[in-house]
């Protein structure tokens, strides 16, 4: 899902559609006057879409260097870098980076911000794929708790994606009744 966050400012909006990890797509938005990093992010997105994750990785590493430490731009680029690191097969590296990005988002935007939930969803998806089901359940539950009371249109797609992924894991664990309840809750609330 692409988050459409419109800001009334003179800063350039630069959305980066990097890839689909389950049903989530992540973005980069404006936070620094120097947008040189944005060109690298755009090129990385194109490389990733062409099936060139190694090239995307190198471009994103360059973009990280052009962002300022402790900014939303840095957090967003690092999140995208974690996705590409995961696609390149470095699951431990991706897990470490997702964890770091969750902390950055929480510090910069507050622990209840949708970006925290998005990255928690990424971490949950990674743990799910690795077969670390307890860790995946915990991350999905934290992501849901993070955005559960936010009923804005901006998070509607995010809520659905996280709930559907969580329900899928519950079904794999034989917890079908819980999975049904999770899906009823989110689809009833977001229709």
mmCIF file of C-alpha atoms in Angstrom:
data_model
loop_
_atom_site.group_PDB
_atom_site.id
_atom_site.type_symbol
_atom_site.label_atom_id
_atom_site.label_comp_id
_atom_site.label_asym_id
_atom_site.label_seq_id
_atom_site.Cartn_x
_atom_site.Cartn_y
_atom_site.Cartn_z
ATOM 1 C CA UNK A 1 0.000 0.000 0.000
ATOM 2 C CA UNK A 2 1.299 3.419 -0.871
ATOM 3 C CA UNK A 3 0.797 6.021 1.774
ATOM 4 C CA UNK A 4 -0.211 9.328 0.321
ATOM 5 C CA UNK A 5 1.011 11.863 2.860
ATOM 6 C CA UNK A 6 0.456 15.368 1.549
ATOM 7 C CA UNK A 7 2.181 18.167 3.391
ATOM 8 C CA UNK A 8 1.611 21.877 2.944
ATOM 9 C CA UNK A 9 5.229 22.929 2.707
ATOM 10 C CA UNK A 10 7.783 23.928 0.131
ATOM 11 C CA UNK A 11 9.617 20.667 0.517
ATOM 12 C CA UNK A 12 9.507 18.251 -2.384
ATOM 13 C CA UNK A 13 7.494 15.091 -1.889
ATOM 14 C CA UNK A 14 9.541 12.126 -3.000
ATOM 15 C CA UNK A 15 7.785 8.827 -2.680
ATOM 16 C CA UNK A 16 9.849 5.724 -3.131
ATOM 17 C CA UNK A 17 8.077 2.589 -4.109
ATOM 18 C CA UNK A 18 10.690 -0.049 -3.391
ATOM 19 C CA UNK A 19 8.953 -3.360 -3.307
ATOM 20 C CA UNK A 20 6.170 -5.447 -2.055
ATOM 21 C CA UNK A 21 6.957 -7.443 1.043
ATOM 22 C CA UNK A 22 3.785 -9.448 1.546
ATOM 23 C CA UNK A 23 1.312 -6.681 0.912
ATOM 24 C CA UNK A 24 3.313 -3.716 2.142
ATOM 25 C CA UNK A 25 5.085 -1.060 0.139
ATOM 26 C CA UNK A 26 7.275 1.494 1.793
ATOM 27 C CA UNK A 27 7.996 5.083 0.978
ATOM 28 C CA UNK A 28 10.423 7.916 1.463
ATOM 29 C CA UNK A 29 9.099 11.396 1.962
ATOM 30 C CA UNK A 30 10.651 14.841 2.190
ATOM 31 C CA UNK A 31 12.612 15.909 5.164
ATOM 32 C CA UNK A 32 15.828 17.471 3.970
ATOM 33 C CA UNK A 33 16.532 20.411 1.721
ATOM 34 C CA UNK A 34 19.171 18.493 -0.248
ATOM 35 C CA UNK A 35 17.337 15.925 -2.300
ATOM 36 C CA UNK A 36 20.417 14.267 -3.875
ATOM 37 C CA UNK A 37 19.630 11.163 -1.859
ATOM 38 C CA UNK A 38 16.195 11.044 -3.465
ATOM 39 C CA UNK A 39 17.645 10.477 -6.936
ATOM 40 C CA UNK A 40 19.613 7.504 -5.615
ATOM 41 C CA UNK A 41 16.497 6.154 -3.925
ATOM 42 C CA UNK A 42 14.528 6.481 -7.170
ATOM 43 C CA UNK A 43 17.283 4.689 -9.089
ATOM 44 C CA UNK A 44 17.377 1.978 -6.423
ATOM 45 C CA UNK A 45 13.621 1.515 -6.754
ATOM 46 C CA UNK A 46 13.951 1.103 -10.508
ATOM 47 C CA UNK A 47 16.814 -1.378 -10.078
ATOM 48 C CA UNK A 48 14.829 -3.369 -7.523
ATOM 49 C CA UNK A 49 11.792 -3.487 -9.820
ATOM 50 C CA UNK A 50 14.043 -4.773 -12.636
ATOM 51 C CA UNK A 51 15.208 -7.619 -10.402
ATOM 52 C CA UNK A 52 18.613 -6.098 -9.642
ATOM 53 C CA UNK A 53 18.683 -6.128 -5.828
ATOM 54 C CA UNK A 54 22.509 -5.919 -5.651
ATOM 55 C CA UNK A 55 22.461 -2.671 -7.643
ATOM 56 C CA UNK A 56 19.599 -1.364 -5.502
ATOM 57 C CA UNK A 57 21.630 -2.200 -2.396
ATOM 58 C CA UNK A 58 24.615 -0.138 -3.550
ATOM 59 C CA UNK A 59 22.442 2.813 -4.533
ATOM 60 C CA UNK A 60 20.652 2.805 -1.177
ATOM 61 C CA UNK A 61 23.945 2.671 0.694
ATOM 62 C CA UNK A 62 24.902 5.832 -1.178
ATOM 63 C CA UNK A 63 21.559 7.426 -0.334
ATOM 64 C CA UNK A 64 22.095 6.705 3.363
ATOM 65 C CA UNK A 65 25.351 8.666 3.220
ATOM 66 C CA UNK A 66 23.512 11.677 1.781
ATOM 67 C CA UNK A 67 20.910 11.825 4.550
ATOM 68 C CA UNK A 68 21.449 13.353 7.949
ATOM 69 C CA UNK A 69 21.622 11.145 11.034
ATOM 70 C CA UNK A 70 18.479 11.340 13.146
ATOM 71 C CA UNK A 71 16.146 12.500 10.363
ATOM 72 C CA UNK A 72 13.014 10.972 8.907
ATOM 73 C CA UNK A 73 14.785 10.794 5.539
ATOM 74 C CA UNK A 74 17.524 8.636 7.066
ATOM 75 C CA UNK A 75 14.952 6.376 8.746
ATOM 76 C CA UNK A 76 12.996 5.961 5.501
ATOM 77 C CA UNK A 77 16.108 5.171 3.444
ATOM 78 C CA UNK A 78 17.273 2.683 6.093
ATOM 79 C CA UNK A 79 13.865 0.997 6.003
ATOM 80 C CA UNK A 80 14.141 0.586 2.243
ATOM 81 C CA UNK A 81 17.720 -0.625 2.652
ATOM 82 C CA UNK A 82 16.508 -3.289 5.089
ATOM 83 C CA UNK A 83 13.990 -4.505 2.498
ATOM 84 C CA UNK A 84 16.730 -4.813 -0.121
ATOM 85 C CA UNK A 85 19.139 -6.452 2.329
ATOM 86 C CA UNK A 86 16.416 -9.004 3.030
ATOM 87 C CA UNK A 87 15.880 -9.545 -0.708
ATOM 88 C CA UNK A 88 19.634 -10.137 -1.053
ATOM 89 C CA UNK A 89 19.381 -12.931 1.521
ATOM 90 C CA UNK A 90 21.011 -11.283 4.544
ATOM 91 C CA UNK A 91 18.154 -11.986 6.942
ATOM 92 C CA UNK A 92 20.146 -11.241 10.088
ATOM 93 C CA UNK A 93 21.270 -7.910 8.642
ATOM 94 C CA UNK A 94 17.707 -7.048 7.652
ATOM 95 C CA UNK A 95 16.387 -7.946 11.102
ATOM 96 C CA UNK A 96 18.991 -5.764 12.780
ATOM 97 C CA UNK A 97 18.227 -2.842 10.495
ATOM 98 C CA UNK A 98 14.438 -3.163 10.890
ATOM 99 C CA UNK A 99 14.923 -3.067 14.660
ATOM 100 C CA UNK A 100 17.071 0.052 14.366
ATOM 101 C CA UNK A 101 14.531 1.746 12.088
ATOM 102 C CA UNK A 102 11.655 0.986 14.475
ATOM 103 C CA UNK A 103 13.590 2.824 17.179
ATOM 104 C CA UNK A 104 14.300 5.760 14.877
ATOM 105 C CA UNK A 105 10.678 6.111 13.810
ATOM 106 C CA UNK A 106 9.508 5.934 17.431
ATOM 107 C CA UNK A 107 12.052 8.548 18.490
ATOM 108 C CA UNK A 108 11.264 10.895 15.600
ATOM 109 C CA UNK A 109 7.501 10.484 15.221
ATOM 110 C CA UNK A 110 6.257 8.769 18.364
ATOM 111 C CA UNK A 111 5.662 5.108 19.080
ATOM 112 C CA UNK A 112 2.085 5.235 17.750
ATOM 113 C CA UNK A 113 3.018 6.501 14.277
ATOM 114 C CA UNK A 114 2.068 4.382 11.227
ATOM 115 C CA UNK A 115 5.725 4.201 10.142
ATOM 116 C CA UNK A 116 6.490 2.304 13.348
ATOM 117 C CA UNK A 117 3.699 -0.139 12.493
ATOM 118 C CA UNK A 118 4.916 -0.514 8.888
ATOM 119 C CA UNK A 119 8.409 -1.436 9.950
ATOM 120 C CA UNK A 120 7.097 -3.725 12.688
ATOM 121 C CA UNK A 121 5.083 -5.387 9.924
ATOM 122 C CA UNK A 122 8.269 -5.839 7.891
ATOM 123 C CA UNK A 123 10.001 -7.385 10.886
ATOM 124 C CA UNK A 124 7.021 -9.651 11.534
ATOM 125 C CA UNK A 125 6.968 -10.769 7.896
ATOM 126 C CA UNK A 126 10.691 -11.533 8.048
ATOM 127 C CA UNK A 127 10.303 -13.576 11.233
ATOM 128 C CA UNK A 128 7.291 -15.369 9.746
ATOM 129 C CA UNK A 129 9.317 -16.377 6.677
ATOM 130 C CA UNK A 130 12.168 -17.553 8.907
ATOM 131 C CA UNK A 131 9.827 -19.767 10.898
ATOM 132 C CA UNK A 132 10.304 -17.691 14.057
ATOM 133 C CA UNK A 133 6.603 -17.719 14.755
ATOM 134 C CA UNK A 134 6.651 -16.415 18.334
ATOM 135 C CA UNK A 135 8.714 -13.402 17.262
ATOM 136 C CA UNK A 136 6.438 -12.867 14.260
ATOM 137 C CA UNK A 137 3.297 -13.024 16.420
ATOM 138 C CA UNK A 138 4.766 -10.492 18.839
ATOM 139 C CA UNK A 139 5.755 -8.077 16.063
ATOM 140 C CA UNK A 140 2.344 -8.347 14.362
ATOM 141 C CA UNK A 141 0.600 -7.740 17.693
ATOM 142 C CA UNK A 142 2.785 -4.685 18.370
ATOM 143 C CA UNK A 143 2.097 -3.343 14.873
ATOM 144 C CA UNK A 144 -1.640 -3.787 15.381
ATOM 145 C CA UNK A 145 -1.531 -2.152 18.809
ATOM 146 C CA UNK A 146 0.426 0.750 17.328
ATOM 147 C CA UNK A 147 -2.260 1.642 14.776
ATOM 148 C CA UNK A 148 -5.383 0.046 16.227
ATOM 149 C CA UNK A 149 -6.998 3.303 17.334
ATOM 150 C CA UNK A 150 -5.964 5.265 14.233
ATOM 151 C CA UNK A 151 -8.960 5.318 11.894
ATOM 152 C CA UNK A 152 -7.602 7.706 9.284
ATOM 153 C CA UNK A 153 -7.785 6.816 5.617
ATOM 154 C CA UNK A 154 -3.992 6.972 5.532
ATOM 155 C CA UNK A 155 -3.656 3.815 7.629
ATOM 156 C CA UNK A 156 -6.632 1.877 6.271
ATOM 157 C CA UNK A 157 -4.518 -0.161 3.848
ATOM 158 C CA UNK A 158 -1.762 -0.640 6.385
ATOM 159 C CA UNK A 159 -4.233 -2.007 8.926
ATOM 160 C CA UNK A 160 -5.610 -4.458 6.410
ATOM 161 C CA UNK A 161 -2.160 -5.636 5.351
ATOM 162 C CA UNK A 162 -0.929 -6.187 8.906
ATOM 163 C CA UNK A 163 -4.145 -7.907 10.005
ATOM 164 C CA UNK A 164 -4.208 -10.170 6.937
ATOM 165 C CA UNK A 165 -0.566 -11.176 7.466
ATOM 166 C CA UNK A 166 -1.243 -11.800 11.150
ATOM 167 C CA UNK A 167 -4.320 -13.907 10.324
ATOM 168 C CA UNK A 168 -2.320 -15.896 7.775
ATOM 169 C CA UNK A 169 0.220 -16.789 10.459
ATOM 170 C CA UNK A 170 -2.537 -17.695 12.914
ATOM 171 C CA UNK A 171 -4.016 -20.068 10.318
ATOM 172 C CA UNK A 172 -0.615 -21.675 9.746
ATOM 173 C CA UNK A 173 -0.471 -22.277 13.487
ATOM 174 C CA UNK A 174 -3.925 -23.905 13.441
ATOM 175 C CA UNK A 175 -5.554 -20.979 15.239
ATOM 176 C CA UNK A 176 -8.359 -20.566 12.708
ATOM 177 C CA UNK A 177 -10.960 -19.118 15.076
ATOM 178 C CA UNK A 178 -8.559 -16.349 16.115
ATOM 179 C CA UNK A 179 -7.669 -15.705 12.479
ATOM 180 C CA UNK A 180 -11.351 -15.329 11.596
ATOM 181 C CA UNK A 181 -11.861 -12.876 14.472
ATOM 182 C CA UNK A 182 -8.865 -10.795 13.369
ATOM 183 C CA UNK A 183 -10.162 -10.581 9.805
ATOM 184 C CA UNK A 184 -13.744 -9.788 10.847
ATOM 185 C CA UNK A 185 -12.471 -7.024 13.098
ATOM 186 C CA UNK A 186 -10.382 -5.288 10.455
ATOM 187 C CA UNK A 187 -12.741 -5.693 7.505
ATOM 188 C CA UNK A 188 -15.753 -4.602 9.545
ATOM 189 C CA UNK A 189 -13.891 -1.554 10.787
ATOM 190 C CA UNK A 190 -12.264 -0.463 7.514
ATOM 191 C CA UNK A 191 -15.102 -0.942 4.999
#
